[in-house]
Tab-separated table of C-alpha atoms and ligand atoms in Angstrom:
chain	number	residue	atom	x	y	z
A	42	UNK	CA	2.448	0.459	23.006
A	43	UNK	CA	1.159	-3.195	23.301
A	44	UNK	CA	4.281	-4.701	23.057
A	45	UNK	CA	3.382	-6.227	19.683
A	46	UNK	CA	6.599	-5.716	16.637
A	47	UNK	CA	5.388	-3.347	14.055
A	48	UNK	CA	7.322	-3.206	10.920
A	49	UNK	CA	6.279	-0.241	8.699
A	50	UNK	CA	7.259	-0.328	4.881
A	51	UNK	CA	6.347	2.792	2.784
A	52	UNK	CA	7.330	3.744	-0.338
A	53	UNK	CA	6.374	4.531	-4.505
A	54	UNK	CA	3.651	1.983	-6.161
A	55	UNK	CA	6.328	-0.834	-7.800
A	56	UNK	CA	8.899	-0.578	-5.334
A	57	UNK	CA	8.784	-4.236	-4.387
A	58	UNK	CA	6.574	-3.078	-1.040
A	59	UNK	CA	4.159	-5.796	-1.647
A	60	UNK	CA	6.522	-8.530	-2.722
A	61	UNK	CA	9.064	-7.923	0.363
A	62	UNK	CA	6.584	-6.920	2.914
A	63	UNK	CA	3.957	-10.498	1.995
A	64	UNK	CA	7.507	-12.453	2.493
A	65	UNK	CA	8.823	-10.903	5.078
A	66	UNK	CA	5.827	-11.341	7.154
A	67	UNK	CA	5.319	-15.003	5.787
A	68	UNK	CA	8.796	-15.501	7.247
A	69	UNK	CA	8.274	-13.693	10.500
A	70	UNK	CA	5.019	-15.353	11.170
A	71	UNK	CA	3.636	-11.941	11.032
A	72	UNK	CA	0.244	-10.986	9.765
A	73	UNK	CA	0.509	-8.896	6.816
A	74	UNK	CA	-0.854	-5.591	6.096
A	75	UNK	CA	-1.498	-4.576	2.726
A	76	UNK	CA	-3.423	-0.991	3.116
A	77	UNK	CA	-3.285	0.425	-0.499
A	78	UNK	CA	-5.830	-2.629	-1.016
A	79	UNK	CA	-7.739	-0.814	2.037
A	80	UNK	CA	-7.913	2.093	-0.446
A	81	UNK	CA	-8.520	0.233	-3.086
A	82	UNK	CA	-11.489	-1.087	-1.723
A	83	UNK	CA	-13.439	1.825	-0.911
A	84	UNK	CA	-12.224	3.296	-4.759
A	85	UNK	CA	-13.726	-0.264	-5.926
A	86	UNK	CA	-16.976	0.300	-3.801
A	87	UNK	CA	-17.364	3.912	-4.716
A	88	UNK	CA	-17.151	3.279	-8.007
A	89	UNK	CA	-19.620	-0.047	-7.648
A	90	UNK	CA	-22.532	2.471	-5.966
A	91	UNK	CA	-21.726	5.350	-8.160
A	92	UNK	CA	-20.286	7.525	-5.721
A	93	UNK	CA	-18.140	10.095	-6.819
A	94	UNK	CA	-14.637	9.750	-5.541
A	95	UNK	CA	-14.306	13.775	-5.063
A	96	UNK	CA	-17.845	13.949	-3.277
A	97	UNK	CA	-16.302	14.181	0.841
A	98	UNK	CA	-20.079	13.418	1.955
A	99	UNK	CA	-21.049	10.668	-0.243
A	100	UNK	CA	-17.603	9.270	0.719
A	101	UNK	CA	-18.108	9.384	4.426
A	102	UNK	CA	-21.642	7.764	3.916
A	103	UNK	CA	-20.061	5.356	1.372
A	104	UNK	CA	-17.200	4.141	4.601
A	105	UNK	CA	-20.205	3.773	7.042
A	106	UNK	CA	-21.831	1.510	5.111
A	107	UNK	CA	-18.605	-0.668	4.435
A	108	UNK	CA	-17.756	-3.781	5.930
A	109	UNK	CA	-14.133	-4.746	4.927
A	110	UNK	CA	-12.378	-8.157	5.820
A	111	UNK	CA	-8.956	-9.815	5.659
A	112	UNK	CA	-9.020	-13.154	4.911
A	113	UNK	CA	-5.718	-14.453	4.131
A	114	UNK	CA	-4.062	-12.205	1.524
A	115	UNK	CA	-8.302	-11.853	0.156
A	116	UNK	CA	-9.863	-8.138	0.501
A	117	UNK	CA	-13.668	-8.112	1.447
A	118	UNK	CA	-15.582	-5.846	1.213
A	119	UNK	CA	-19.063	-6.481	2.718
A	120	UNK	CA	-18.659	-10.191	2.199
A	121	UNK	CA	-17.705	-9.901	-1.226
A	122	UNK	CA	-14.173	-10.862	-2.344
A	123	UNK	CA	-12.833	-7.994	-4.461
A	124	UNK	CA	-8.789	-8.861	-4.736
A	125	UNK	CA	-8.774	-9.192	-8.006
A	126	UNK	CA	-11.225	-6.740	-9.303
A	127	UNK	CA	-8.938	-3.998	-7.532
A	128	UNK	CA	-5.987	-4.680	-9.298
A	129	UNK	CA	-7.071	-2.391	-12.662
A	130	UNK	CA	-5.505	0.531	-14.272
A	131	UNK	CA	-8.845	2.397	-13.274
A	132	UNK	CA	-8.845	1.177	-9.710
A	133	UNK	CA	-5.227	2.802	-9.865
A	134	UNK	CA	-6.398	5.866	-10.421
A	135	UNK	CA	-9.710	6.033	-8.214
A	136	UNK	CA	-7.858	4.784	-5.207
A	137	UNK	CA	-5.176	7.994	-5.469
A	138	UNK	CA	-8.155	9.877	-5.572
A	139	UNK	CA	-10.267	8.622	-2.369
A	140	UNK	CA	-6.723	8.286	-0.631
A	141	UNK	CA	-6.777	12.415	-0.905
A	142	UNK	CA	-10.014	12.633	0.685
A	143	UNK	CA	-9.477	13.307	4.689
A	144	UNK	CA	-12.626	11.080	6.069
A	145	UNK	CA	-11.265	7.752	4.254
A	146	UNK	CA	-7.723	8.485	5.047
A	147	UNK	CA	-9.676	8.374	8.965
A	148	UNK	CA	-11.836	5.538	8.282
A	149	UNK	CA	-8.888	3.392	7.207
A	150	UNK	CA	-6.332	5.257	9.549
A	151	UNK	CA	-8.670	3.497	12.857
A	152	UNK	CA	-9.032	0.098	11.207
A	153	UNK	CA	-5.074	-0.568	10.748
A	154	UNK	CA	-5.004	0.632	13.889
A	155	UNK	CA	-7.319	-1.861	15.097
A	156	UNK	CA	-5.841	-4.075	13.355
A	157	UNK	CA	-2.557	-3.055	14.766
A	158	UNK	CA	-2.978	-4.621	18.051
A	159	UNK	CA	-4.303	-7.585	17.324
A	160	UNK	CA	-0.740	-9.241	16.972
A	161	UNK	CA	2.837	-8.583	15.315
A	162	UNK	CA	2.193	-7.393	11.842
A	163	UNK	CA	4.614	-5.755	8.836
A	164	UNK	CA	2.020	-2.958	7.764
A	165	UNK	CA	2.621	-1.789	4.442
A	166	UNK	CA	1.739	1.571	2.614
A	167	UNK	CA	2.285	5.131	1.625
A	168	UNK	CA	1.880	6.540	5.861
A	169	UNK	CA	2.678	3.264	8.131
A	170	UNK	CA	5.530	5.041	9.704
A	171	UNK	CA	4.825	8.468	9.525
A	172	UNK	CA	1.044	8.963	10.493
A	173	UNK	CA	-0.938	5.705	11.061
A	174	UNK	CA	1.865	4.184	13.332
A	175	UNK	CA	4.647	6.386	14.139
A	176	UNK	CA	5.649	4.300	17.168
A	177	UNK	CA	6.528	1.328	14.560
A	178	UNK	CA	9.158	-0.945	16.127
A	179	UNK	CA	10.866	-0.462	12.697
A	180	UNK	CA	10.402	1.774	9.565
A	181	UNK	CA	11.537	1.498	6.017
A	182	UNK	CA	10.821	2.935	3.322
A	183	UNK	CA	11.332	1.124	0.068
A	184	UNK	CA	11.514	2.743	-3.214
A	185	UNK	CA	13.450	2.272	-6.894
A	186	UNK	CA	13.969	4.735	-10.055
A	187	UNK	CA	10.961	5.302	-11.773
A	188	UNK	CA	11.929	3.799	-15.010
A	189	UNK	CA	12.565	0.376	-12.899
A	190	UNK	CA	9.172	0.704	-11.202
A	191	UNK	CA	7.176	1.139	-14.690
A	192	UNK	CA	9.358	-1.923	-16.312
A	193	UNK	CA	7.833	-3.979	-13.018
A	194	UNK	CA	4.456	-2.582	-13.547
A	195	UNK	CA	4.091	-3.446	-17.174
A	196	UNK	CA	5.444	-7.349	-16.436
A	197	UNK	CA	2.740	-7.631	-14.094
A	198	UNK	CA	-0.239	-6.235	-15.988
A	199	UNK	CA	0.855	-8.332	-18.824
A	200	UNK	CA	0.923	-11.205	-16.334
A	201	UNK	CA	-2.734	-10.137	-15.727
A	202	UNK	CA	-3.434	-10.221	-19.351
A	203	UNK	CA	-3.790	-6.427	-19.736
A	204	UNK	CA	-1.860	-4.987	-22.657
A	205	UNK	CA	0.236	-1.760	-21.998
A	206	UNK	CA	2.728	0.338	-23.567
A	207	UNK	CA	6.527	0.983	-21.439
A	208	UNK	CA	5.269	4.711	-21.809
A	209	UNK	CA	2.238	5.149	-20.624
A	210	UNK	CA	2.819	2.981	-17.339
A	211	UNK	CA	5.962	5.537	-16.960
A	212	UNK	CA	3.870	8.735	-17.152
A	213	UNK	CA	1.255	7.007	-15.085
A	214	UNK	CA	3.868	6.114	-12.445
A	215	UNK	CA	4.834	10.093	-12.713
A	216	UNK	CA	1.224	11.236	-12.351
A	217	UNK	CA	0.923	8.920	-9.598
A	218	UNK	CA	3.783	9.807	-7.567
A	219	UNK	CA	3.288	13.146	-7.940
A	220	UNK	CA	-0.385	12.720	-6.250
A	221	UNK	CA	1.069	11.117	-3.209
A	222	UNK	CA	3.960	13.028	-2.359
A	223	UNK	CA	1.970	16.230	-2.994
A	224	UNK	CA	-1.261	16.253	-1.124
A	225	UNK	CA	-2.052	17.804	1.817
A	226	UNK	CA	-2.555	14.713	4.380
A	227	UNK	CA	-0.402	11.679	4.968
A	228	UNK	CA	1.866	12.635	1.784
A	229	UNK	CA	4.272	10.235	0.723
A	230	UNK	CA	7.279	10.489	2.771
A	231	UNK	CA	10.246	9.141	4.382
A	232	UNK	CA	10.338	9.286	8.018
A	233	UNK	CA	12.666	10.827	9.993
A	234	UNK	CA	13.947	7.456	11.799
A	235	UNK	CA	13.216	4.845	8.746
A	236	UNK	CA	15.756	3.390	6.530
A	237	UNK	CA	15.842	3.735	2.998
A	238	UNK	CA	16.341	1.137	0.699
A	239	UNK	CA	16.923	1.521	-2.964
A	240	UNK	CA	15.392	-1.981	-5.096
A	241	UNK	CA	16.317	-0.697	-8.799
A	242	UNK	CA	19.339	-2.648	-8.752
A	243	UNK	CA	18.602	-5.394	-5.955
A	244	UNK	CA	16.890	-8.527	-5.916
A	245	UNK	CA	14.090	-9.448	-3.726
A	246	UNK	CA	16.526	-11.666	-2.054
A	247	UNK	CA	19.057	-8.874	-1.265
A	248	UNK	CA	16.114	-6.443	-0.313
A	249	UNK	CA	15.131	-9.233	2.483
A	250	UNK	CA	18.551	-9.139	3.522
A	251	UNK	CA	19.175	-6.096	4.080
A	252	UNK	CA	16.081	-5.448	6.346
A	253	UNK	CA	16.755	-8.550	8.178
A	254	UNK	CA	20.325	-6.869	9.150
A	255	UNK	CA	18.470	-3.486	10.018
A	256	UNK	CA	16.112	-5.254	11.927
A	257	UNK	CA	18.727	-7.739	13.847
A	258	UNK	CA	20.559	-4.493	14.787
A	259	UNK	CA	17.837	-2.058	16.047
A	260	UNK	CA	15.825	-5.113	18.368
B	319	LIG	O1	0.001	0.561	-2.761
B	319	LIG	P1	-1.176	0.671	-3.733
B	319	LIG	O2	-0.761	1.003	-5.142
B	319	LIG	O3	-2.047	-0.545	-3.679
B	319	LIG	O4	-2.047	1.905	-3.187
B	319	LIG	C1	-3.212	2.351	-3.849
B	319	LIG	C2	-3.390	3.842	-3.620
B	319	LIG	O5	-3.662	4.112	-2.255
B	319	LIG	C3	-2.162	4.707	-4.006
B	319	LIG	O6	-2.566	5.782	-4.825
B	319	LIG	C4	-1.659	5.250	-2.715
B	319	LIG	C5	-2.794	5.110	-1.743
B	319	LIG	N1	-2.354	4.712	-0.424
B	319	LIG	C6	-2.282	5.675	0.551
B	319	LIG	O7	-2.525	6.846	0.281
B	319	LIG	N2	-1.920	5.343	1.814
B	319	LIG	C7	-1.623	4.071	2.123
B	319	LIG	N3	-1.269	3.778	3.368
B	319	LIG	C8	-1.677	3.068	1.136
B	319	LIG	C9	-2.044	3.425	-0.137
């Protein structure tokens, strides 16, 4: 330990992760760590070089190559910023792909790491608290139904300008889930010591709230 406050928040795509974790770090003065854009990243770069996202060698040779930055809440990869362009439907699916594939779960296992003990930091994923830092000063793990999770989905691609149908986002969400929870490394789990809040019914006010009360009690 390097004495710096790690708060790890895992949980299902369109729990509210990203929303809670980017203000609860804005209001901690924490840096924030958004690793399913990590993910994303190398799905986006794959994908730009034509690498395929079951190949475990091209992979490896693909992360070796790749350069990637925080700057702000901006994703880099090799200089170029790709935060928007990972934010598709296809990206979506790519990314649960490579994150199934042991050397990139590695590759972007050391880096948060790294990144880790740079300074106090709310990391937020699918394995903060269970694999990539299971001596987190705190651990929740956020989730909400699935039927509330593909309602949020569908409001923000059509905020993106992407048309979708309630449906499809739904079974997506299933297939999705499904992936995670199922595969063989760094499934998506609760751990052991985390708390578990449910969003479906709470807003992002009372989600705040609640963590700051687990985390005023446990420091
Ligand atoms: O949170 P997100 O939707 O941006 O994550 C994109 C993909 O990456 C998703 O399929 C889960 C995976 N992921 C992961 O396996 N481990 C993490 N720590 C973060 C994301």
């Amino acid at each position: 330990m390097n004495g710096y406050d790690i708060i790890a928040i895992d949980g299902p795509a369109g729990a509210g992760k990203s929303t809670i974790s980017k203000e609860l770090a804005r209001r901690l003065g924490y840096l924030y760590l958004d690793t399913g854009a990590m993910y994303r990243a190398v799905a986006w770069a794959a994908r730009h070089n034509g690498v395929d996202v079951g190949e475990e060698k091209a992979l490896l040779g693909l992360c070796n190559k790749l350069r990637l930055e925080f700057q702000g809440n901006h994703i880099l990869v090799n200089g170029k910023d790709v935060s928007s362009l990972i934010r598709t439907p296809e990206i979506d699916r790519l990314s649960s792909a490579v994150s199934r594939v042991a050397v990139v779960r590695k590759y972007l296992t050391g880096i948060q790491r790294e990144l880790g003990r740079q300074g106090n930091i709310v990391a937020e994923g699918r394995d903060m608290g269970t694999v990539v830092f299971p001596q987190a000063t705190h651990k929740i793990f956020l989730t909400a139904s699935p039927e509330e999770r593909a309602r949020r989905r569908k409001r923000q691609l059509e905020d993106q300008g992407e048309k979708v149908k309630y449906e499809e986002v739904l079974a997506q969400i299933e297939v999705r889930d499904r992936a995670d929870s199922t595969r063989s490394i760094a499934p998506l789990r609760a751990a052991p010591d985390c708390i578990i809040i449910d969003s479906s019914n709470l807003t992002i006010e009372e989600v705040l709230k609640k963590i700051g009360n687990f985390i005023q009690i446990k420091k």
